[in-house]
PDB file of C-alpha atoms and ligand atoms in Angstrom:
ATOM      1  CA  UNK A   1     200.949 176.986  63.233  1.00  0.00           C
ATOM      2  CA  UNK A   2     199.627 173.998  61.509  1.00  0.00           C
ATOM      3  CA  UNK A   3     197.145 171.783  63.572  1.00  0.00           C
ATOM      4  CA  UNK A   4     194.578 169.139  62.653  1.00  0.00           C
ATOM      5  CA  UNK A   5     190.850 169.952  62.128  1.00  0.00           C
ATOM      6  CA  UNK A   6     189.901 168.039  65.246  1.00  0.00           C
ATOM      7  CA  UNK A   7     191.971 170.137  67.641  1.00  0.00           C
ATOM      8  CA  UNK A   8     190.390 173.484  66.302  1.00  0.00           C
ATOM      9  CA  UNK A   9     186.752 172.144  65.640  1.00  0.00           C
ATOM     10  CA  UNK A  10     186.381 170.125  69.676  1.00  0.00           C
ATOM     11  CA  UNK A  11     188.004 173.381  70.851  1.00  0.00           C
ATOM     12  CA  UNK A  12     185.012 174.964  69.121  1.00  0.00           C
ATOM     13  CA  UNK A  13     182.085 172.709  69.816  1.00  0.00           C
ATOM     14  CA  UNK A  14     183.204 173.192  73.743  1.00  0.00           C
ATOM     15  CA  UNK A  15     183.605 176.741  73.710  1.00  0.00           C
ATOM     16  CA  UNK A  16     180.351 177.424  71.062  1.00  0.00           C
ATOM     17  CA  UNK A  17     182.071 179.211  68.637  1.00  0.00           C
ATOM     18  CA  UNK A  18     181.906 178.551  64.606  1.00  0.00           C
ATOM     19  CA  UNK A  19     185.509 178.357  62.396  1.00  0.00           C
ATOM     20  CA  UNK A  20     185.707 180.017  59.119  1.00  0.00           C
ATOM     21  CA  UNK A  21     187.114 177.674  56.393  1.00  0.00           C
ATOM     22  CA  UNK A  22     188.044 179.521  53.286  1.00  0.00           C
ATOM     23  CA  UNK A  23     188.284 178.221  49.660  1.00  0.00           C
ATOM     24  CA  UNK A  24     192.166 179.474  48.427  1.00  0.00           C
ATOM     25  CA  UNK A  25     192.735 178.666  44.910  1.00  0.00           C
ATOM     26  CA  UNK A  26     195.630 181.012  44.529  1.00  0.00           C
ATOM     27  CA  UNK A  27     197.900 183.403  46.372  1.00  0.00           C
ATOM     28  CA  UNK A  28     196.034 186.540  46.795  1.00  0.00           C
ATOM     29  CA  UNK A  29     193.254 184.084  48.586  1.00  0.00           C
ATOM     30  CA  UNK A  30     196.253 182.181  50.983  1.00  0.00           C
ATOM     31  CA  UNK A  31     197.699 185.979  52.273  1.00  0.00           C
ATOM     32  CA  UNK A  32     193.798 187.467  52.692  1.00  0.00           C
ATOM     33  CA  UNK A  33     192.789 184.193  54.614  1.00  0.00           C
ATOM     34  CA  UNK A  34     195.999 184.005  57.235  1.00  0.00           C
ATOM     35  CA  UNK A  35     196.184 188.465  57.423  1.00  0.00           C
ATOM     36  CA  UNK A  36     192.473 188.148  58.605  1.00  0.00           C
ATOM     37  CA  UNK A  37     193.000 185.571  60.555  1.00  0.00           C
ATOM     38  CA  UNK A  38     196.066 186.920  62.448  1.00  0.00           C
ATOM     39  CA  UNK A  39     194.982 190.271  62.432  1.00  0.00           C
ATOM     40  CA  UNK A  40     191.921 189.139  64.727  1.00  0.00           C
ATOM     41  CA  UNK A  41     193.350 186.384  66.450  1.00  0.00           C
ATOM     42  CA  UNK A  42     190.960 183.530  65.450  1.00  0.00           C
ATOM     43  CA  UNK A  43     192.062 180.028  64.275  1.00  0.00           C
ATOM     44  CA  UNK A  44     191.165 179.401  61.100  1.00  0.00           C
ATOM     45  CA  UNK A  45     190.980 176.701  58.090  1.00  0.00           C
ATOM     46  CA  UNK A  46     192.567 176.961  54.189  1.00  0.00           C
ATOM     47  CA  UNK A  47     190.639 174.483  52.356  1.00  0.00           C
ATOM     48  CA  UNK A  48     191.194 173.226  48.267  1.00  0.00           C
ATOM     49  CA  UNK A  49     188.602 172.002  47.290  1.00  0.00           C
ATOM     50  CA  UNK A  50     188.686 169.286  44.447  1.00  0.00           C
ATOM     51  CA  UNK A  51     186.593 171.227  41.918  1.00  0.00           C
ATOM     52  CA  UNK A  52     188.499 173.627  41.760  1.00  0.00           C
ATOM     53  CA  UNK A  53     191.665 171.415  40.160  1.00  0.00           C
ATOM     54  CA  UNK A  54     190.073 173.169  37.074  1.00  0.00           C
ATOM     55  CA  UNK A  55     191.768 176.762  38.520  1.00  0.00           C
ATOM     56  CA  UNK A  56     195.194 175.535  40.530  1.00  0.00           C
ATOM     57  CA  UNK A  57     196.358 171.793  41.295  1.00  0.00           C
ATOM     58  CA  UNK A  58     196.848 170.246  44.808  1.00  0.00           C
ATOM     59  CA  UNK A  59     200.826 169.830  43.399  1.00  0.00           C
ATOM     60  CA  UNK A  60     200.724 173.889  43.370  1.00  0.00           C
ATOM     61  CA  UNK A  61     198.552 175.034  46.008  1.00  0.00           C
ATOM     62  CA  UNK A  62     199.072 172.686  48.694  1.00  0.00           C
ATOM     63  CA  UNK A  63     202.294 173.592  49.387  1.00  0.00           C
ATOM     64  CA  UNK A  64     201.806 177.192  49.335  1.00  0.00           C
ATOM     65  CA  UNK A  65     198.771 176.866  51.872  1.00  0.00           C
ATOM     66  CA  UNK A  66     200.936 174.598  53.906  1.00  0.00           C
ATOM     67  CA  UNK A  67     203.601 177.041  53.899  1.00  0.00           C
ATOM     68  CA  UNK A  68     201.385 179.778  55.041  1.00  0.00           C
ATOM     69  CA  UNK A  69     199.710 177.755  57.798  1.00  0.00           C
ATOM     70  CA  UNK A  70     202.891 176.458  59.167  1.00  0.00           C
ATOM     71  CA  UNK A  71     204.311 180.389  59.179  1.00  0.00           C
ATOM     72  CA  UNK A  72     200.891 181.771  60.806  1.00  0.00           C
ATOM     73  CA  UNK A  73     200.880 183.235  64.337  1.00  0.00           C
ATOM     74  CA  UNK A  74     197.370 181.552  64.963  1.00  0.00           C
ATOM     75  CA  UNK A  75     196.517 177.495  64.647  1.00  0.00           C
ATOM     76  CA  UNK A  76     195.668 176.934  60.611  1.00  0.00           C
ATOM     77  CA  UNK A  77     194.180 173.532  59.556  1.00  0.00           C
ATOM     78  CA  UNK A  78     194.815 172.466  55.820  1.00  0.00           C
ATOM     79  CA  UNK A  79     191.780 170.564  54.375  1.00  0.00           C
ATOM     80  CA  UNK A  80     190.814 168.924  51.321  1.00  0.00           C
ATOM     81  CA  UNK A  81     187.299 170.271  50.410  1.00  0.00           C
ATOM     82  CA  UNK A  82     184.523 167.639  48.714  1.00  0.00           C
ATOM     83  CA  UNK A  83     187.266 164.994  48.366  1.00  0.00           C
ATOM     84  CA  UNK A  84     185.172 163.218  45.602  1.00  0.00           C
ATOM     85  CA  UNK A  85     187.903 160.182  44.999  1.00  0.00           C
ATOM     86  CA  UNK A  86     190.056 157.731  47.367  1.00  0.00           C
ATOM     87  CA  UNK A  87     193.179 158.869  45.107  1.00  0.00           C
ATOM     88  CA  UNK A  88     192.453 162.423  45.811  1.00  0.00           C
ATOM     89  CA  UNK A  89     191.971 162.128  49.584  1.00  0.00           C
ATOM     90  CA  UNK A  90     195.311 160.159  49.607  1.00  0.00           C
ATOM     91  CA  UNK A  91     196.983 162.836  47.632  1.00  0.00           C
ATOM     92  CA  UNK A  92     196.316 165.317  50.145  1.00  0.00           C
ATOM     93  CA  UNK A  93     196.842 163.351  53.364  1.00  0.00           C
ATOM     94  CA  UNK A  94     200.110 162.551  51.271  1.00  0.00           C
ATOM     95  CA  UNK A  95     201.164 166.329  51.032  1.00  0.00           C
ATOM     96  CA  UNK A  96     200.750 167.080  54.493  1.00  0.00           C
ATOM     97  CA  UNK A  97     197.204 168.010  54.560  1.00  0.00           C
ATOM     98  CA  UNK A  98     195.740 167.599  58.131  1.00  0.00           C
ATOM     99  CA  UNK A  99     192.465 167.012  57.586  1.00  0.00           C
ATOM    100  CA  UNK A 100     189.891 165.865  54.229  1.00  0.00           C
ATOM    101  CA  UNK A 101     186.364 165.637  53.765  1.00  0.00           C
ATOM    102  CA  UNK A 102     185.393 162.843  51.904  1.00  0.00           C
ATOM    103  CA  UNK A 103     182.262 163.055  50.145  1.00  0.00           C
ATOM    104  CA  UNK A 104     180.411 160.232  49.015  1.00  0.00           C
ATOM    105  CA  UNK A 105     176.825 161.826  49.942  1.00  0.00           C
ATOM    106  CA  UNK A 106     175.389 161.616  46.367  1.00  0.00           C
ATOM    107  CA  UNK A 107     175.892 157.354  45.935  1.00  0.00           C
ATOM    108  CA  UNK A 108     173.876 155.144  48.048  1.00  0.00           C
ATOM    109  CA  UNK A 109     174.066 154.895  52.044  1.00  0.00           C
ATOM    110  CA  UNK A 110     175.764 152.107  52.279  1.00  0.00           C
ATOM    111  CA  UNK A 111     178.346 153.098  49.723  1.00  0.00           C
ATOM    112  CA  UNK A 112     178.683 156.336  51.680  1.00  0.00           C
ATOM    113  CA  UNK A 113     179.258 154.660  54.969  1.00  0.00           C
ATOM    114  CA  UNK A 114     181.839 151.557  53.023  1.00  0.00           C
ATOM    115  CA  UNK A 115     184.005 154.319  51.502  1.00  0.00           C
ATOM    116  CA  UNK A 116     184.088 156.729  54.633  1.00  0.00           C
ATOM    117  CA  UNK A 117     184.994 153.980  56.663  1.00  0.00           C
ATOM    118  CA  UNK A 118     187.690 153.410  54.690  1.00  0.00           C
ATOM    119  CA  UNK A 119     189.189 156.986  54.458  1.00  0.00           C
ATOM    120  CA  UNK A 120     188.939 157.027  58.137  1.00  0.00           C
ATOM    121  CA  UNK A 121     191.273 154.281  58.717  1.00  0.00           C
ATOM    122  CA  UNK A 122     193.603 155.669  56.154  1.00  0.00           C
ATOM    123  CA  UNK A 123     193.825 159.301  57.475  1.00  0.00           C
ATOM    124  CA  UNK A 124     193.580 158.612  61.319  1.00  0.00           C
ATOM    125  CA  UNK A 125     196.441 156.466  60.556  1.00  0.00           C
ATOM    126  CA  UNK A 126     198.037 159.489  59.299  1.00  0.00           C
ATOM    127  CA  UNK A 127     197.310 161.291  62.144  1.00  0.00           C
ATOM    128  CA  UNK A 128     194.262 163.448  59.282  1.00  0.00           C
ATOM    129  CA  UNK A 129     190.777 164.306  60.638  1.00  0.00           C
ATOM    130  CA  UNK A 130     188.260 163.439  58.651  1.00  0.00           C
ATOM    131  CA  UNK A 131     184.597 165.173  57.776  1.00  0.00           C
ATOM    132  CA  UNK A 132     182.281 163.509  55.667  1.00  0.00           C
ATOM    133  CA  UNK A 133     178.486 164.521  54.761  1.00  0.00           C
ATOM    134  CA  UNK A 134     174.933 162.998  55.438  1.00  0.00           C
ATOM    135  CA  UNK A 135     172.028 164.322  53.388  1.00  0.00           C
ATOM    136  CA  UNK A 136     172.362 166.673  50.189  1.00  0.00           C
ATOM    137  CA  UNK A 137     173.466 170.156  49.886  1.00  0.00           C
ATOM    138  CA  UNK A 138     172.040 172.225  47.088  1.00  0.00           C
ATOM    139  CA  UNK A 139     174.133 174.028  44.342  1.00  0.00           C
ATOM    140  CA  UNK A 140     173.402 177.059  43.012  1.00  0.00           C
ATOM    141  CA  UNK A 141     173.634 177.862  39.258  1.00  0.00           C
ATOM    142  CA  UNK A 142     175.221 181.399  40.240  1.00  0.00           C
ATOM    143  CA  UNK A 143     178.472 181.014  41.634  1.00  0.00           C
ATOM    144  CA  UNK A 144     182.281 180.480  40.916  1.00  0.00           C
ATOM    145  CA  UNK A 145     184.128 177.273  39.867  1.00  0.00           C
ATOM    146  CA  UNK A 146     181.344 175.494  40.480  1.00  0.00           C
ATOM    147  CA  UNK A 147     179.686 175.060  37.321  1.00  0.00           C
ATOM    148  CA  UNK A 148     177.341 172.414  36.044  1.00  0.00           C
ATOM    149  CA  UNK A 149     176.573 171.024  39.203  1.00  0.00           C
ATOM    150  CA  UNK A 150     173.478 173.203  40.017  1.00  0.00           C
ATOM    151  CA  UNK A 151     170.102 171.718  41.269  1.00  0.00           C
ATOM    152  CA  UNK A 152     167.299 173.285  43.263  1.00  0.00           C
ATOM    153  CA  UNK A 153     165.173 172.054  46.023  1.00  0.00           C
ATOM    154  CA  UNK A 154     162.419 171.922  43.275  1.00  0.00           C
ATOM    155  CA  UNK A 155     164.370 169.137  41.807  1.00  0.00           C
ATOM    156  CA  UNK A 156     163.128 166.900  44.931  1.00  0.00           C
ATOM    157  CA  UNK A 157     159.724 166.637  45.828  1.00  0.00           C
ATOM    158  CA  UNK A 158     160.369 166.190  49.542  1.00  0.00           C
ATOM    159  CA  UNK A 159     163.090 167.972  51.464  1.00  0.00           C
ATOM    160  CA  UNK A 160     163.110 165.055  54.664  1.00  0.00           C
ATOM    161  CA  UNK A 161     164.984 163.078  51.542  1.00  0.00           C
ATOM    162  CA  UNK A 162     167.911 165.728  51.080  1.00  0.00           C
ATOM    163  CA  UNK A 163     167.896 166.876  54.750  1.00  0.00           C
ATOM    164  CA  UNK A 164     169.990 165.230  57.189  1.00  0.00           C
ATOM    165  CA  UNK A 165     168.135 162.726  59.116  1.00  0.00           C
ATOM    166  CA  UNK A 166     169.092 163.241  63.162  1.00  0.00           C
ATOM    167  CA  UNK A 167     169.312 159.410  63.470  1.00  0.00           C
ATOM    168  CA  UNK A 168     170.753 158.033  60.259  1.00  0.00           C
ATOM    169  CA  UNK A 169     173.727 161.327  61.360  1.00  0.00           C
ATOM    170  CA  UNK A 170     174.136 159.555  64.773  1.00  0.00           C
ATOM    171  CA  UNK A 171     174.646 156.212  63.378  1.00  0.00           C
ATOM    172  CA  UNK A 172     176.604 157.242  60.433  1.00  0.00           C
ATOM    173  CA  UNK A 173     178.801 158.954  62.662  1.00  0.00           C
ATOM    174  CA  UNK A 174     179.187 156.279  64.768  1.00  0.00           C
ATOM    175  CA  UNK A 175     179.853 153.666  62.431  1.00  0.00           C
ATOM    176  CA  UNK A 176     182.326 155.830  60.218  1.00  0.00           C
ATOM    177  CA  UNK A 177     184.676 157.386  63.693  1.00  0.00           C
ATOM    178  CA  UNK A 178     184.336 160.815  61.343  1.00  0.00           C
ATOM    179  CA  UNK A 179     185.920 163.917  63.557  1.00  0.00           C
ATOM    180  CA  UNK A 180     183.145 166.232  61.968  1.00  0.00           C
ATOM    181  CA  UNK A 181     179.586 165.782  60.156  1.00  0.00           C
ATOM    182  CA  UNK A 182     178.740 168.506  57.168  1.00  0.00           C
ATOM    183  CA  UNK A 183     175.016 168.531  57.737  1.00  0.00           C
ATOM    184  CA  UNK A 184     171.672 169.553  54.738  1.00  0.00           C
ATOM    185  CA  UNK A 185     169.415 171.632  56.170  1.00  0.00           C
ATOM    186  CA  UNK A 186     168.862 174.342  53.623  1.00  0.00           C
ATOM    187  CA  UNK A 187     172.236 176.258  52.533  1.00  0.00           C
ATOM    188  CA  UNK A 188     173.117 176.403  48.944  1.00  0.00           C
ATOM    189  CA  UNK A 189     176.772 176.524  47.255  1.00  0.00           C
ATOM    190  CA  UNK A 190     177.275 179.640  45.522  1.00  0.00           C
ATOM    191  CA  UNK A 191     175.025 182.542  45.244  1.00  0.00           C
ATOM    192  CA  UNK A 192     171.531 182.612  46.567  1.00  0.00           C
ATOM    193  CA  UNK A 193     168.993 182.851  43.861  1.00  0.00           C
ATOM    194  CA  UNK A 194     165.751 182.950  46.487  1.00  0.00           C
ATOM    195  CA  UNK A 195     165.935 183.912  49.958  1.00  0.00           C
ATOM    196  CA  UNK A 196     167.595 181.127  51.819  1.00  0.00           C
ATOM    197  CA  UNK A 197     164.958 179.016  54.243  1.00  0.00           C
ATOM    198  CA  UNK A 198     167.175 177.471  56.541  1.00  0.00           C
ATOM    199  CA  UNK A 199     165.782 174.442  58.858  1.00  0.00           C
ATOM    200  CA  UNK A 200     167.824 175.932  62.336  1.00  0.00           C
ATOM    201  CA  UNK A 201     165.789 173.942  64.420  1.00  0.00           C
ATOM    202  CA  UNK A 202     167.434 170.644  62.660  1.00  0.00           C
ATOM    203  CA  UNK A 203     170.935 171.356  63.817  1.00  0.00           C
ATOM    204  CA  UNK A 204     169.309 170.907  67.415  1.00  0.00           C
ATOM    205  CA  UNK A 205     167.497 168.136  66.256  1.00  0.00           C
ATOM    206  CA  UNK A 206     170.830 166.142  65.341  1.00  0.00           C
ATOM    207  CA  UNK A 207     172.797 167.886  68.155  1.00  0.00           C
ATOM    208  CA  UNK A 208     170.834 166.027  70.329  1.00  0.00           C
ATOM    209  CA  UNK A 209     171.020 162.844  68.845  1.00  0.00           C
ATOM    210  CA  UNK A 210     175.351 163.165  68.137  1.00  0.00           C
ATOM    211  CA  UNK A 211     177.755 165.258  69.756  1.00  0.00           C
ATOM    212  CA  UNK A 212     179.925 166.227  67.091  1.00  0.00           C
ATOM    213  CA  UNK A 213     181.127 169.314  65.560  1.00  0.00           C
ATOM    214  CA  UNK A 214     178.554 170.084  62.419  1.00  0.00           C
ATOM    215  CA  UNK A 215     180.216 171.739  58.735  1.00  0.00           C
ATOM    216  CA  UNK A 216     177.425 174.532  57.573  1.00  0.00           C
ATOM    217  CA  UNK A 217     178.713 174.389  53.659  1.00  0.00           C
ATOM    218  CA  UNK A 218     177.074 176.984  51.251  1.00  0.00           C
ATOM    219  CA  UNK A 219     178.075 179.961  54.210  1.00  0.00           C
ATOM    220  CA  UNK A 220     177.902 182.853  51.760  1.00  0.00           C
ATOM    221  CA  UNK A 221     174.637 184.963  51.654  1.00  0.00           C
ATOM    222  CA  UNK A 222     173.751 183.381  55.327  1.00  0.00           C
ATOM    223  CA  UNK A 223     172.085 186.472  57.410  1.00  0.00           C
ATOM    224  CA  UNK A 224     174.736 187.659  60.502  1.00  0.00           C
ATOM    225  CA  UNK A 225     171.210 186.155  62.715  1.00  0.00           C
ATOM    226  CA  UNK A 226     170.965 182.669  61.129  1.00  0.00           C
ATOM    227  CA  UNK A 227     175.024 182.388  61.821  1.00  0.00           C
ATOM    228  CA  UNK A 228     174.726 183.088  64.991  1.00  0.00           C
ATOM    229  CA  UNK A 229     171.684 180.797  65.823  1.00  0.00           C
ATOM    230  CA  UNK A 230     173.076 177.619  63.321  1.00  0.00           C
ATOM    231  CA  UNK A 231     176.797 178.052  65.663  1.00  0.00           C
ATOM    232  CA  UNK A 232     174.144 178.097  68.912  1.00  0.00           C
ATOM    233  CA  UNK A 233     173.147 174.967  67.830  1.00  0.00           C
ATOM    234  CA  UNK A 234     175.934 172.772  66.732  1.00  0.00           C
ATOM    235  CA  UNK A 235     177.597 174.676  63.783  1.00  0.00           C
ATOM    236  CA  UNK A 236     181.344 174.922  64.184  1.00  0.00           C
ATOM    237  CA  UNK A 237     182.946 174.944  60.781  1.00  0.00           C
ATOM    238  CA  UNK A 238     181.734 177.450  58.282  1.00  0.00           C
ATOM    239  CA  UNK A 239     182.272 176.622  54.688  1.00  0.00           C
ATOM    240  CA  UNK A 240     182.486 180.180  52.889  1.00  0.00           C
ATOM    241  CA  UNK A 241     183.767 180.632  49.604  1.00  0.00           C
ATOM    242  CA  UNK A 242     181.247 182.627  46.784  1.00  0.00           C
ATOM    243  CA  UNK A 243     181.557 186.364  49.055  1.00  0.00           C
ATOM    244  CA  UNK A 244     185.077 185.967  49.404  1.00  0.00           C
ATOM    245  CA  UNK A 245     185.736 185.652  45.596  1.00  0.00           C
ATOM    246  CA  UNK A 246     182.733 188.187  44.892  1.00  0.00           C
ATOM    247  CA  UNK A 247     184.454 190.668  46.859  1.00  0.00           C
ATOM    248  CA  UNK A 248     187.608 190.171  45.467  1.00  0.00           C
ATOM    249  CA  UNK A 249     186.404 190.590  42.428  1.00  0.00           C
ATOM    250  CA  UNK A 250     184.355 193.791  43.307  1.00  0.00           C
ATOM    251  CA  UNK A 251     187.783 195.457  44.683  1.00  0.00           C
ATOM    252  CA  UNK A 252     188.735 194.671  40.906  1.00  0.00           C
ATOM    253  CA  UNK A 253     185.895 196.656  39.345  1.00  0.00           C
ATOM    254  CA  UNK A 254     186.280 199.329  42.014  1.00  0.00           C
ATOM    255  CA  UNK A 255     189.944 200.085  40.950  1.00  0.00           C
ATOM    256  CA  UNK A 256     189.252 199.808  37.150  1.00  0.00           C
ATOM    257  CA  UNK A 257     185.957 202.289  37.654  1.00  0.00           C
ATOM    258  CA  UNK A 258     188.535 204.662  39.245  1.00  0.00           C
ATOM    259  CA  UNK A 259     190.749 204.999  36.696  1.00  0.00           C
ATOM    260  CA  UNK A 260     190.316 206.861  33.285  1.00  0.00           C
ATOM    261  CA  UNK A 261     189.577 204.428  30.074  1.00  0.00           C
ATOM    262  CA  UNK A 262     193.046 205.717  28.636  1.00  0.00           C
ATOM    263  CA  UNK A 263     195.239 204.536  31.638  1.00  0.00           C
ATOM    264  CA  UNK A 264     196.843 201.016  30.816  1.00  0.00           C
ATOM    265  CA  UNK A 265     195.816 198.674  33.974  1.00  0.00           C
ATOM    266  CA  UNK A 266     198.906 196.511  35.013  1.00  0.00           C
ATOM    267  CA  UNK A 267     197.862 192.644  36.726  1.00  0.00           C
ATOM    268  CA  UNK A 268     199.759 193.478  39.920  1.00  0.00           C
ATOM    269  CA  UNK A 269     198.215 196.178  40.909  1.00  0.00           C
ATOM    270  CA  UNK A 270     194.637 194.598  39.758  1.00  0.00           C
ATOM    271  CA  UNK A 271     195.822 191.150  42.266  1.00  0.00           C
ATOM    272  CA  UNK A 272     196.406 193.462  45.384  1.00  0.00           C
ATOM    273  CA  UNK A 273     193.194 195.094  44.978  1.00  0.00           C
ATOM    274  CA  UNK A 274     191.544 191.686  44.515  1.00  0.00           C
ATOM    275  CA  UNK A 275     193.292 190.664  47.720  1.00  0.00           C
ATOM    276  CA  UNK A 276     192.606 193.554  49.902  1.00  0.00           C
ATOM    277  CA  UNK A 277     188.645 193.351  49.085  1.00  0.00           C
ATOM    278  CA  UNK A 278     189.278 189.505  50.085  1.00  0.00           C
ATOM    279  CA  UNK A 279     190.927 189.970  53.273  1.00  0.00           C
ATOM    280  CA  UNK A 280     188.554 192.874  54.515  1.00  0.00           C
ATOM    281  CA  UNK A 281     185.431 190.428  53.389  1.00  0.00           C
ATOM    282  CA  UNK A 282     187.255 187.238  55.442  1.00  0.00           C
ATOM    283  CA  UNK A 283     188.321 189.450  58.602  1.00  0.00           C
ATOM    284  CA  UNK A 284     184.195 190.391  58.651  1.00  0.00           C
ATOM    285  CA  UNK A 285     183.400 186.658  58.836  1.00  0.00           C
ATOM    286  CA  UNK A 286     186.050 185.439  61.109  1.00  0.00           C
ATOM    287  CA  UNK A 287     184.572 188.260  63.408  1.00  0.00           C
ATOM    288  CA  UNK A 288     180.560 187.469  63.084  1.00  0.00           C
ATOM    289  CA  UNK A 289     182.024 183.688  63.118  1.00  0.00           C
ATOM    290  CA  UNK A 290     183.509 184.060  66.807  1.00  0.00           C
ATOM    291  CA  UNK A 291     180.210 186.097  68.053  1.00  0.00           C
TER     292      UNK A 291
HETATM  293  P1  13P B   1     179.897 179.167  49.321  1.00  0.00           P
HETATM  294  O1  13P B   1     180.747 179.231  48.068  1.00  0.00           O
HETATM  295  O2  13P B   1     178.443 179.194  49.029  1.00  0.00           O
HETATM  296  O3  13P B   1     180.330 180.166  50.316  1.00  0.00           O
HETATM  297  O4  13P B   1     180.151 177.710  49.954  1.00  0.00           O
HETATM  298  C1  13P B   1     181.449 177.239  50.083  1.00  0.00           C
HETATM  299  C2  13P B   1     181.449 175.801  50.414  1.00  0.00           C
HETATM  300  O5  13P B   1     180.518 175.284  50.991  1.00  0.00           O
HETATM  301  C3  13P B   1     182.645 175.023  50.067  1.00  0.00           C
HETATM  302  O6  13P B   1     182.528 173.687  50.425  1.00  0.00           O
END
């Protein structure tokens, strides 16, 4: 059933249990996400996220994730990932999406705080949740669809500037009405190049200072122990997108490798692979997700 991203996410933050929201930019990535989801009873969250308008449009996805959601046996939120424009947020609250994350957390604070106000009085209006981000959250330069956006934490020569700040969240938060904060303290989009060095003890930090329900973005390549203590301390939604896709695309080698070099491969059969290796790789999140 389709629901808003508030009523899974407070649901979560009382209960202490972190969401899985999945990247779908085509079918095979819609039917893995709801399967898992169904098959282990957990509520989960299709997201599009606007980068990826360079694989599948809103026009064509959006409808098909709605679709699904609305069909599902357990409560599906549809949400616009890294909303980067006004036009796109209102494109998706337009299409039926029930929440969008605006993200204005590269320009200025003020800016930030201006346009997510703004949003917020837009898609509450339209009965949309709304998350929004304080602080930066690295890019990797391995990873899919997310090209030409990579930095490193040696690009900034000190972290307190790109973490989130416990006290500029609670204001922000306050000052904006957002239903959910994404939060900087040390995940990467994409594939890890280094060990991740997550700052857990942050998440506390702002916890304490804003009762909210906190986005962990960059969830791929996060150790089963670092979920489990970032949900303990405030994580609910779990951005997770890179494993997913790597896995699908693993099933893909795995089924060509098994095959002699003389036998012609058909696209059909190379799609349900891909969306098999998905679905097992999103069923084993949902799972560490809900502890
Ligand atoms: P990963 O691709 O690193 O899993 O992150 C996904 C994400 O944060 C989407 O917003």
């Amino acid at each position: 059933m389709l629901v808003t991203l508030k009523e899974i996410l407070d649901t979560a933050n009382k209960e202490k249990y972190g969401v899985g929201a999945f990247n779908t930019p085509n079918l095979e990535a819609v039917k893995a996400v709801i399967e898992a989801a169904e098959e282990v009873n957990s509520p989960v969250i299709l997201q599009h996220a606007e980068v990826h308008e360079s694989l599948i449009s809103i026009e064509e996805i959006g409808p098909v994730m709605l679709d699904y959601a609305r069909r599902a046996s357990v409560p599906v939120a549809v949400h616009l990932d890294h909303g980067a424009t006004f036009e796109m947020c209102v494109k998706a609250i337009r299409q039926g999406f029930t929440s969008v994350m605006y993200d204005a957390s590269s320009k200025s604070y003020e800016e930030n705080l201006a346009e997510t106000k703004e949003i917020v009085r837009i898609a509450h209006a339209a009965g949309v949740s709304v998350e929004a981000e304080i602080g930066h959250i690295f890019t990797s330069e391995v990873g899919s669809g997310e090209g030409g956006q990579a930095d490193s934490s040696e690009d900034y020569e000190d972290l307190e500037d790109v973490y989130t700040d416990p006290k500029v969240a609670k204001e922000f938060v306050k000052a904006t009405g957002i239903d959910c904060l994404a939060i900087a303290f040390g995940t990467v989009h994409g594939m890890y190049v280094k060990k991740p060095k997550l700052d857990l003890a942050r998440i506390t930090a702002i916890k304490e200072q804003i009762d909210v329900p906190f986005v962990m973005h960059g969830g791929s390549g996060v150790s089963e122990e670092n979920y489990k203590i970032a949900i303990k301390n405030g994580i609910c939604k779990i951005n997770y997108f890179t494993y997913m896709s790597k896995a699908g695309g693993e099933a893909i080698k795995e089924y060509i490798a098994n095959k002699s070099i003389d036998t012609p491969l058909f696209f059909d059969q190379l799609s349900v692979a891909a969306y098999a290796g998905m679905k097992a790789d999103v069923k084993q999140a949902i799972q560490i997700f809900r502890g």
